[in-house]
Coordinates of C-alpha atoms in Angstrom, one line a residue:
X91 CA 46.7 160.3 47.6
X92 CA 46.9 160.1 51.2
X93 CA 45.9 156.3 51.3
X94 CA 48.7 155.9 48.7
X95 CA 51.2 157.0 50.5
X96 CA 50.3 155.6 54.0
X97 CA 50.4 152.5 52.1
X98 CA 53.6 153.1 50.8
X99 CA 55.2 153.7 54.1
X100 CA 53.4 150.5 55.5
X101 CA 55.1 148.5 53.1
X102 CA 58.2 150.6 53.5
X103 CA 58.2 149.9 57.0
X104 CA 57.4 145.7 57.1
X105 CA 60.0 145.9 54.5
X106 CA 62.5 147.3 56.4
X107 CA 61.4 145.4 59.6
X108 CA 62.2 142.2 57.5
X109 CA 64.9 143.2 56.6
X110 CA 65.9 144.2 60.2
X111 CA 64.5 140.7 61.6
X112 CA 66.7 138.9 59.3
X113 CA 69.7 140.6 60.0
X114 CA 69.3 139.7 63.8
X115 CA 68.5 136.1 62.8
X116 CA 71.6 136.0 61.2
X117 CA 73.5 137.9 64.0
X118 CA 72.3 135.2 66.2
X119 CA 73.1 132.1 64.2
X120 CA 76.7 133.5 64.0
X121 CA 76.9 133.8 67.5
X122 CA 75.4 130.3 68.4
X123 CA 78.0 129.2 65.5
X124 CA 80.6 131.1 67.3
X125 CA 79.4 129.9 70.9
X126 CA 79.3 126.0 69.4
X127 CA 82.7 126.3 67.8
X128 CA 84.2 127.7 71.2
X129 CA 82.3 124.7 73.2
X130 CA 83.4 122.3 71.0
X131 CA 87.1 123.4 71.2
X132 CA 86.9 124.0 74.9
X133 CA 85.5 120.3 75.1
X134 CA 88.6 119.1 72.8
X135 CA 90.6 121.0 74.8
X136 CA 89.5 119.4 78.4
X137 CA 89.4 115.6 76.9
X138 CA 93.0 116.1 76.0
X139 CA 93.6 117.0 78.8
X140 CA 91.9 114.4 80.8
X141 CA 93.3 111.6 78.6
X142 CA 96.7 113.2 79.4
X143 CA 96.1 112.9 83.1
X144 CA 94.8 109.7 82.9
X145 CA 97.7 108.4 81.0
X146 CA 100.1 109.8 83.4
X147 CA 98.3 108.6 86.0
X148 CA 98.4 104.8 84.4
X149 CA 102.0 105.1 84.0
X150 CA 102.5 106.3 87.7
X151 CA 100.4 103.4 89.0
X152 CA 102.7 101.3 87.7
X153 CA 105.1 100.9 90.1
X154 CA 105.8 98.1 92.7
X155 CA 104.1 98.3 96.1
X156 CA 107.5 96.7 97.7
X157 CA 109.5 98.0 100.2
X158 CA 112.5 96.3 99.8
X159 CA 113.7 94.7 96.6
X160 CA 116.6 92.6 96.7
X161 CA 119.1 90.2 94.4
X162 CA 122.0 88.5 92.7
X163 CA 123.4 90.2 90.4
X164 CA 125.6 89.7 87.3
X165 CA 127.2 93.4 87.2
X166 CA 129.0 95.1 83.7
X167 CA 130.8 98.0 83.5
X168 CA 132.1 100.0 80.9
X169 CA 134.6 102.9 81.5
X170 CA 137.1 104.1 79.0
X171 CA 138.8 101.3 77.5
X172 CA 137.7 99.0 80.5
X173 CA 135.3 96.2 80.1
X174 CA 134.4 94.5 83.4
X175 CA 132.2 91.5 84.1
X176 CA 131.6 90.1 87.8
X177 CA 129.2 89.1 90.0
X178 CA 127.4 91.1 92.7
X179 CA 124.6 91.3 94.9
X180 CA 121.8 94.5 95.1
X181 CA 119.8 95.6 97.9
X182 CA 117.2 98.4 97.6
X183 CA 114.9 99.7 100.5
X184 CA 112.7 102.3 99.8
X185 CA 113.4 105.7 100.9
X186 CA 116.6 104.3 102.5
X187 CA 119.5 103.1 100.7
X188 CA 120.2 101.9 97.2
X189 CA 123.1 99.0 97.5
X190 CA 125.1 97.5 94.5
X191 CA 128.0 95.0 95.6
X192 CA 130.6 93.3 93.7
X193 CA 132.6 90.2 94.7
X194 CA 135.4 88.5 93.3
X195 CA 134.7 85.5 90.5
X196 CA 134.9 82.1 92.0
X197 CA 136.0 82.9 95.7
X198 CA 132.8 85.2 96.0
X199 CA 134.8 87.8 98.2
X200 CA 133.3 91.4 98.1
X201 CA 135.5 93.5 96.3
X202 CA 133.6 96.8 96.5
X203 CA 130.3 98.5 97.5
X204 CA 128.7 101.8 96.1
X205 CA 125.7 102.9 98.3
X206 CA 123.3 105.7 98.4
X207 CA 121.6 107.0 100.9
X208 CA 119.3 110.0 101.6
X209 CA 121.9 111.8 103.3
X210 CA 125.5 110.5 101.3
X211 CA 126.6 108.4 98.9
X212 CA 129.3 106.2 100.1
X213 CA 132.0 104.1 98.0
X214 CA 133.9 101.2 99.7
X215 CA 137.0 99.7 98.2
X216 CA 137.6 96.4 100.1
X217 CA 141.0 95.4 98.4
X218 CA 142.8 98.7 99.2
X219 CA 141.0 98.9 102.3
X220 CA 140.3 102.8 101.4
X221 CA 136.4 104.3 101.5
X222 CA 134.9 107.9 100.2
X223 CA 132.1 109.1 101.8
X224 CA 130.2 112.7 101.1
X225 CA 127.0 114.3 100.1
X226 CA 125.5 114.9 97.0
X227 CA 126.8 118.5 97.0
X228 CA 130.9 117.0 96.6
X229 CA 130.0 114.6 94.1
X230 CA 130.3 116.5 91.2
X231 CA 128.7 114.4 88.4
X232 CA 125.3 113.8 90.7
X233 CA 125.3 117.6 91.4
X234 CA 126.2 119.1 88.8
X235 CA 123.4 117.2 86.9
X236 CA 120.9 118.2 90.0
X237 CA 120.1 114.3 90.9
X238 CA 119.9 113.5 94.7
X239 CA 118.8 110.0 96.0
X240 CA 115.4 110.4 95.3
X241 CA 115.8 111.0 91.8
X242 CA 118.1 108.3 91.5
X243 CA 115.5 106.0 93.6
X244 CA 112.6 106.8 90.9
X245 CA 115.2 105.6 88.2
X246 CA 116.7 102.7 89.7
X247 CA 113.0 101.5 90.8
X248 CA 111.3 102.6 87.3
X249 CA 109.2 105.2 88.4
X250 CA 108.5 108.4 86.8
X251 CA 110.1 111.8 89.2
X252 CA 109.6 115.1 89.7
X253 CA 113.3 116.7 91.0
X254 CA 113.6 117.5 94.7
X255 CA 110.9 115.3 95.6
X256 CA 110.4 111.7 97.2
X257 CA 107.0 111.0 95.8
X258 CA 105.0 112.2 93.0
X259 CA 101.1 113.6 94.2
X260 CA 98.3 114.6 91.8
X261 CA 99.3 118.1 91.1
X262 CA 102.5 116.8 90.3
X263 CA 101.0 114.7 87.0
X264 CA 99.8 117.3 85.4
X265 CA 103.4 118.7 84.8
X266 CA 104.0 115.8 81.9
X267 CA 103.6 116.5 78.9
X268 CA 102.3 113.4 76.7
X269 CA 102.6 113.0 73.2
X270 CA 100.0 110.3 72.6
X271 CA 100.1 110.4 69.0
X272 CA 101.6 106.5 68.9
X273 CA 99.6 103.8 70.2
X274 CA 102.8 101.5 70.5
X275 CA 105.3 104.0 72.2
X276 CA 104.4 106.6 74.3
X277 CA 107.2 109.3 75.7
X278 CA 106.4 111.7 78.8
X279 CA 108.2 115.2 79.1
X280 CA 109.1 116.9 82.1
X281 CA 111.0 120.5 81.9
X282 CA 112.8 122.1 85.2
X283 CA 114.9 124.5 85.2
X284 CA 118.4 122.8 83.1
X285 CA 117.0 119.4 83.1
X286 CA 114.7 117.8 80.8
X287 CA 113.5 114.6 81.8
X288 CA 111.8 112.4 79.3
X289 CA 110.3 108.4 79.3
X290 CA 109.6 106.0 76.4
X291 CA 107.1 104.4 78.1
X292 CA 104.8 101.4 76.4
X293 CA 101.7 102.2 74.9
X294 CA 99.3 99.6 76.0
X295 CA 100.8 98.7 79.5
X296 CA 101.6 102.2 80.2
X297 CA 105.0 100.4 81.7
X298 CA 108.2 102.9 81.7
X299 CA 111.1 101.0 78.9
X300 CA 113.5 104.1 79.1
X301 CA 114.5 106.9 80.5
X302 CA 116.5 110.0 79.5
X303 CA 118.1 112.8 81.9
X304 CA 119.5 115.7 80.1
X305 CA 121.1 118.7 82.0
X306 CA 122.5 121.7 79.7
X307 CA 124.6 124.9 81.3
X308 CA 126.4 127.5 79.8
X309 CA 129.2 126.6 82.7
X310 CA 129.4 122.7 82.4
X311 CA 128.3 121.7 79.1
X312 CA 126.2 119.1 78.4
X313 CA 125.2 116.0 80.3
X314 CA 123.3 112.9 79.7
X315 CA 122.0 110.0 81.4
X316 CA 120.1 106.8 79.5
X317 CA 118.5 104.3 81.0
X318 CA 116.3 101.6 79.9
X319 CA 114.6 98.8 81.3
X320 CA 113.9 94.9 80.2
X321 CA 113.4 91.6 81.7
X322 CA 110.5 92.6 83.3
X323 CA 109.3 90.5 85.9
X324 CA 106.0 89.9 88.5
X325 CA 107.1 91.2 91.8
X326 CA 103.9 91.0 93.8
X327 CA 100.6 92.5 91.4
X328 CA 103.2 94.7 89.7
X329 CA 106.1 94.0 87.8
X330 CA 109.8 95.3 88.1
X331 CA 112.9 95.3 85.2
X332 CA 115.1 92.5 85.6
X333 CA 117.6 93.9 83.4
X334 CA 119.2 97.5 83.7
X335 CA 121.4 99.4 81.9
X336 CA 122.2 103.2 82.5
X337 CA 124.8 104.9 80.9
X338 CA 126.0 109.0 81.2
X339 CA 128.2 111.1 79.6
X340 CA 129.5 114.5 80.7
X341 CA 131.4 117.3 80.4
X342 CA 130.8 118.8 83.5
X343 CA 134.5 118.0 84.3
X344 CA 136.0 119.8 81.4
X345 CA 136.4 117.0 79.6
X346 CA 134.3 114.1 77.8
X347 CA 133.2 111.0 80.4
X348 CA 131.5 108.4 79.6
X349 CA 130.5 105.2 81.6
X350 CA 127.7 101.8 81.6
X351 CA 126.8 100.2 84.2
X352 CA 124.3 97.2 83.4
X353 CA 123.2 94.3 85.5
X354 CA 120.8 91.9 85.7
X355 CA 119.0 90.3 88.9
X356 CA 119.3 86.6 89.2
X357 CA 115.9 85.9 91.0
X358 CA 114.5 89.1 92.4
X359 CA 113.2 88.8 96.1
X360 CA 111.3 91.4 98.6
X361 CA 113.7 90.3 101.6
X362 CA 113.4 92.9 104.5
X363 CA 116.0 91.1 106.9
X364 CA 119.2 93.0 106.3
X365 CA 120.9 96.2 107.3
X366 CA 120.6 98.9 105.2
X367 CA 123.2 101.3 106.7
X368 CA 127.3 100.1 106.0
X369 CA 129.5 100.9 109.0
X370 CA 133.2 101.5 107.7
X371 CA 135.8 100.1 109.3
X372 CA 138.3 102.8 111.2
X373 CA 141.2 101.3 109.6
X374 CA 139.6 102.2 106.2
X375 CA 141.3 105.1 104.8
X376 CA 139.0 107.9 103.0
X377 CA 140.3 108.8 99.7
X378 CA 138.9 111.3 96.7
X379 CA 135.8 109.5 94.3
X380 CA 138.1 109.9 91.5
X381 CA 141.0 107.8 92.9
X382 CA 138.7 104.7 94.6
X383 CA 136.7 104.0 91.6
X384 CA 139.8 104.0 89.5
X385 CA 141.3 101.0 91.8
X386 CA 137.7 99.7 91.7
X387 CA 137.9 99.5 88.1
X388 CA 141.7 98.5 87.6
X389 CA 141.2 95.7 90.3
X390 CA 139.0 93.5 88.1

């Protein structure tokens, strides 16, 4: 009787000592499942991230190692009901002053100058013999929309930009957002603040084709800025758009504005061997934005 039942309790207990083993075997197979499936997404997780970067990164690299980049140009503009065609000239030095001229047709006589510098942006009308001259916090479009030179520098060179600064460093790349679902057009997303900034850049090349500001406040409205890019041409190992055209429209103003501006270099040269500051004449007379570019646009 006694053997019987130590028996008993032997099998009893290998029984229930299986039955114990398997339940840590499977414990441990779900945790290993567990600790694979977090691996794995942690792993997705970090080459997204990495092919992210290293988009950005190609895009970024994309721009043109020249200091200066100047150029004929034929200059169109579009304000209201006014259509304008002429010829003009555009002179770019990094970090220093972005230059676009316009001269009369035929006699090749400047008619006006817009020019931006870190420090102002300054508007010359020639004909009228009148000039405006301020910083970006009196030019209401420009601030309201929180562009400064630099921001307008990246655009006008086709670079990407991070707001408030002159140059874009590693940390910096990771703030785009990449969707990099298309193979044939890729856009990059940057969010600050009221502005969204967004580029249609190409897939293969990585090069920028477009741009997009957007600035949205309760107090001015809505405001947009487009730009896009063709004619792209070898300047140096890189290669820079040929062809521009940016248009904006606001409300910032209390009313609707809208306005293009497209032009196209003739033959794009590095030139370094002109001034890049405009010294105005004291018998210019300074006058508001809104009245120069109105005779600006009226004189053509």
């Amino acid at each position: 009787m006694i053997m019987k039942i130590r028996l008993s309790s032997i099998i009893l207990f290998a029984t229930a000592a299986t039955l114990l083993a398997g339940c840590a075997s499977s414990r441990k197979l779900e945790m290993r499942k567990a600790v694979n499936t977090a691996t794995e997404k942690q792993t997705e997780t970090t080459t997204a991230a990495v092919k992210t970067l290293s988009y950005v990164q190609k895009v970024s690299d994309n721009a043109v190692y020249a200091q200066n980049i100047t150029g004929s140009i034929s200059l169109r503009i579009k304000a209201g009901d006014k259509n304008i065609s002429v010829p003009g000239s555009i002179h770019m030095r990094r970090d220093r002053v972005i230059r676009l001229q316009a001269f009369i047709p035929l006699l090749g006589s400047e008619v006006g100058r817009i020019e931006f510098t870190p420090e102002y942006v300054l508007v010359i009308d020639r004909l009228h013999k009148q000039y405006y001259k301020e910083d970006y916090s009196r030019l209401d479009f420009l601030r309201d929309n929180g562009l400064n030179f630099y921001s307008l520098q990246q655009l006008f060179w086709n670079q990407l930009l991070v707001p408030g600064k002159s140059k874009i460093s590693n940390n910096d790349l990771k703030k785009f957002a990449v969707d990099l679902s298309s193979a044939v057009s890729v856009p990059l997303t940057l969010t600050e603040g009221n502005m969204t900034y967004q580029w249609t850049t190409n897939g293969q090349s990585g090069q920028i084709m477009a741009a997009k500001v957007t600035y949205k406040s309760k107090a001015h409205g809505t405001s947009s800025l487009n730009w896009t890019y063709e004619d792209f041409k070898n300047v140096g190992v890189k290669k820079f758009p040929a062809h521009q055209t940016f248009s904006f429209t606001t409300n910032a103003t209390g009313k609707k504005q809208d306005a293009t501006l497209e032009f196209e270099i003739d033959k794009i040269s590095t030139n370094s061997n002109w001034e890049d500051r405009t010294t105005v004449s004291p018998k210019y007379k300074k006058v508001a934005t809104e009245s120069i570019l109105d005779k600006l646009i009226m004189a053509q």
